[in-house]
Amino acid sequence: MVHASAGGPLLLAAGGTLLPQTLNGIFTGSIYALFAVGYTLVFGVLDILNLAHSAVFMLGAVLTYAFAVTFGLPFFAGAALAVAACALVGLGIDYVALRPLRRRSAPPLSALLTTIGLALIFVNLAEVRFGANSRAYPASAPFQGSVHLGSIVVDDAKVATLALSLALAVLLAAFLKQSRLGRAIRAVAENPRAAQLMGINVDAVIAWTLVISSALGAIAGILYGLSQHDISPFVGRDQIELKGLVVMVLGGMGSVRGAVVAGFLLGLAEVAALVLLGSNVSTGVAYALLFVALVAFPGGILSGRRVARQV
């Protein structure tokens, strides 16, 4: 049966056959990819790492639990509210932490430290209101069944996670290519000064980028909660933050397509290390891939760097 242990890394316990392990790597990779797309979208536009993104990921899962369980809303209504709330959080991150620094021409390190501080604040607030213990969505939540692939049993939530992650990545790529806002995002990513001279409101484009990125991060957090049955204030920091950074670097800093490809590669690499080398070694796969990416593929596996050039 393809599953992942609650509260632990997004990996299947060793000892399964090759096909279940491969499927688990694919499902895991889809979460990495969706999370990292938000990272790389902001980096492509601002050339900074928004390290509060992992906290937004966590808020998506925690707020959905609060709306659906504490307040008794239908799950999809609670999830929609959580995504909307996280989108507003993204807007707040820009107004509170990033825009004032841009206007003072502060170095990128300032934004990095500010977003780290915001992430800690979000985690601490969630811990106070939600508690430190891990929880799971109730049995009434959607996608709690399973499908049979021969002798293999796969959770519906994992199938839904894979399908929705791929669909959102395709929609984002189409949005960036074909919509007016998407073209503006690409223009700002390529050259903010030139975009401003062409009449583009750079601050508005950046704000929308944070909103879109945060909404995607929230969806990734909700899918994580559904498929991994692990919701706590620490899931973004402990389970996903480093993996997202590795995926972004491996895929190419600012490459949306690269982030998707690298997400699946990392998921499969973790599973391969788990099967071949054991669980103690598999936890270091992300660090090893980060080292390889920095040394062998400084521009990413797709040799890209920015959103404007890669979508």
Short mmCIF file of N, CA and C in Angstrom, two decimals, residues 51-56 58-59 93 112-128 233-234 237-238 241:
data_model
loop_
_atom_site.label_atom_id
_atom_site.label_comp_id
_atom_site.label_asym_id
_atom_site.label_seq_id
_atom_site.Cartn_x
_atom_site.Cartn_y
_atom_site.Cartn_z
N LEU A 51 11.31 33.58 2.51
CA LEU A 51 11.35 32.46 3.44
C LEU A 51 10.11 32.40 4.33
N ALA A 52 9.19 33.35 4.18
CA ALA A 52 7.89 33.23 4.85
C ALA A 52 6.97 32.30 4.08
N HIS A 53 7.39 31.85 2.89
CA HIS A 53 6.54 30.99 2.06
C HIS A 53 6.23 29.67 2.76
N SER A 54 7.18 29.14 3.51
CA SER A 54 6.93 27.89 4.22
C SER A 54 5.87 28.06 5.29
N ALA A 55 5.82 29.26 5.90
CA ALA A 55 4.78 29.53 6.90
C ALA A 55 3.42 29.66 6.24
N VAL A 56 3.37 30.23 5.04
CA VAL A 56 2.10 30.31 4.30
C VAL A 56 1.61 28.91 3.95
N MET A 58 2.12 26.26 5.71
CA MET A 58 1.56 25.75 6.95
C MET A 58 0.19 26.36 7.23
N LEU A 59 0.06 27.66 7.02
CA LEU A 59 -1.21 28.34 7.29
C LEU A 59 -2.34 27.78 6.42
N ILE A 93 2.63 40.47 3.28
CA ILE A 93 4.09 40.30 3.28
C ILE A 93 4.75 41.36 2.41
N LEU A 112 15.53 38.99 3.17
CA LEU A 112 15.66 37.61 3.63
C LEU A 112 15.43 37.51 5.13
N LEU A 113 16.07 38.39 5.88
CA LEU A 113 15.92 38.37 7.33
C LEU A 113 14.51 38.74 7.76
N THR A 114 13.91 39.69 7.05
CA THR A 114 12.55 40.11 7.40
C THR A 114 11.55 38.98 7.19
N THR A 115 11.67 38.26 6.09
CA THR A 115 10.73 37.16 5.83
C THR A 115 10.95 36.01 6.80
N ILE A 116 12.20 35.80 7.23
CA ILE A 116 12.44 34.80 8.27
C ILE A 116 11.71 35.19 9.55
N GLY A 117 11.80 36.46 9.91
CA GLY A 117 11.09 36.93 11.10
C GLY A 117 9.59 36.76 10.98
N LEU A 118 9.03 37.07 9.82
CA LEU A 118 7.59 36.88 9.63
C LEU A 118 7.21 35.41 9.74
N ALA A 119 8.05 34.54 9.18
CA ALA A 119 7.76 33.10 9.26
C ALA A 119 7.70 32.65 10.72
N LEU A 120 8.63 33.10 11.53
CA LEU A 120 8.63 32.73 12.95
C LEU A 120 7.38 33.26 13.66
N ILE A 121 6.97 34.48 13.31
CA ILE A 121 5.76 35.04 13.92
C ILE A 121 4.55 34.19 13.55
N PHE A 122 4.41 33.83 12.28
CA PHE A 122 3.26 33.02 11.84
C PHE A 122 3.25 31.66 12.54
N VAL A 123 4.42 31.05 12.65
CA VAL A 123 4.49 29.74 13.30
C VAL A 123 4.12 29.84 14.77
N ASN A 124 4.61 30.86 15.44
CA ASN A 124 4.30 31.02 16.86
C ASN A 124 2.82 31.32 17.09
N LEU A 125 2.23 32.15 16.25
CA LEU A 125 0.80 32.42 16.36
C LEU A 125 -0.02 31.16 16.14
N ALA A 126 0.37 30.38 15.13
CA ALA A 126 -0.35 29.14 14.86
C ALA A 126 -0.20 28.15 16.02
N GLU A 127 0.98 28.12 16.63
CA GLU A 127 1.18 27.21 17.76
C GLU A 127 0.31 27.62 18.94
N VAL A 128 0.16 28.92 19.17
CA VAL A 128 -0.67 29.39 20.28
C VAL A 128 -2.14 29.03 20.05
N PRO A 233 1.78 23.34 13.30
CA PRO A 233 2.43 24.62 12.96
C PRO A 233 3.85 24.47 12.41
N PHE A 234 4.40 23.27 12.46
CA PHE A 234 5.81 23.09 12.10
C PHE A 234 6.01 22.36 10.78
N ARG A 237 8.22 24.32 8.21
CA ARG A 237 9.63 24.44 8.61
C ARG A 237 10.34 23.11 8.62
N ASP A 238 9.69 22.07 9.16
CA ASP A 238 10.37 20.79 9.38
C ASP A 238 10.34 19.88 8.16
N GLU A 241 10.46 23.19 3.84
CA GLU A 241 11.18 24.42 3.50
C GLU A 241 12.48 24.13 2.76
#
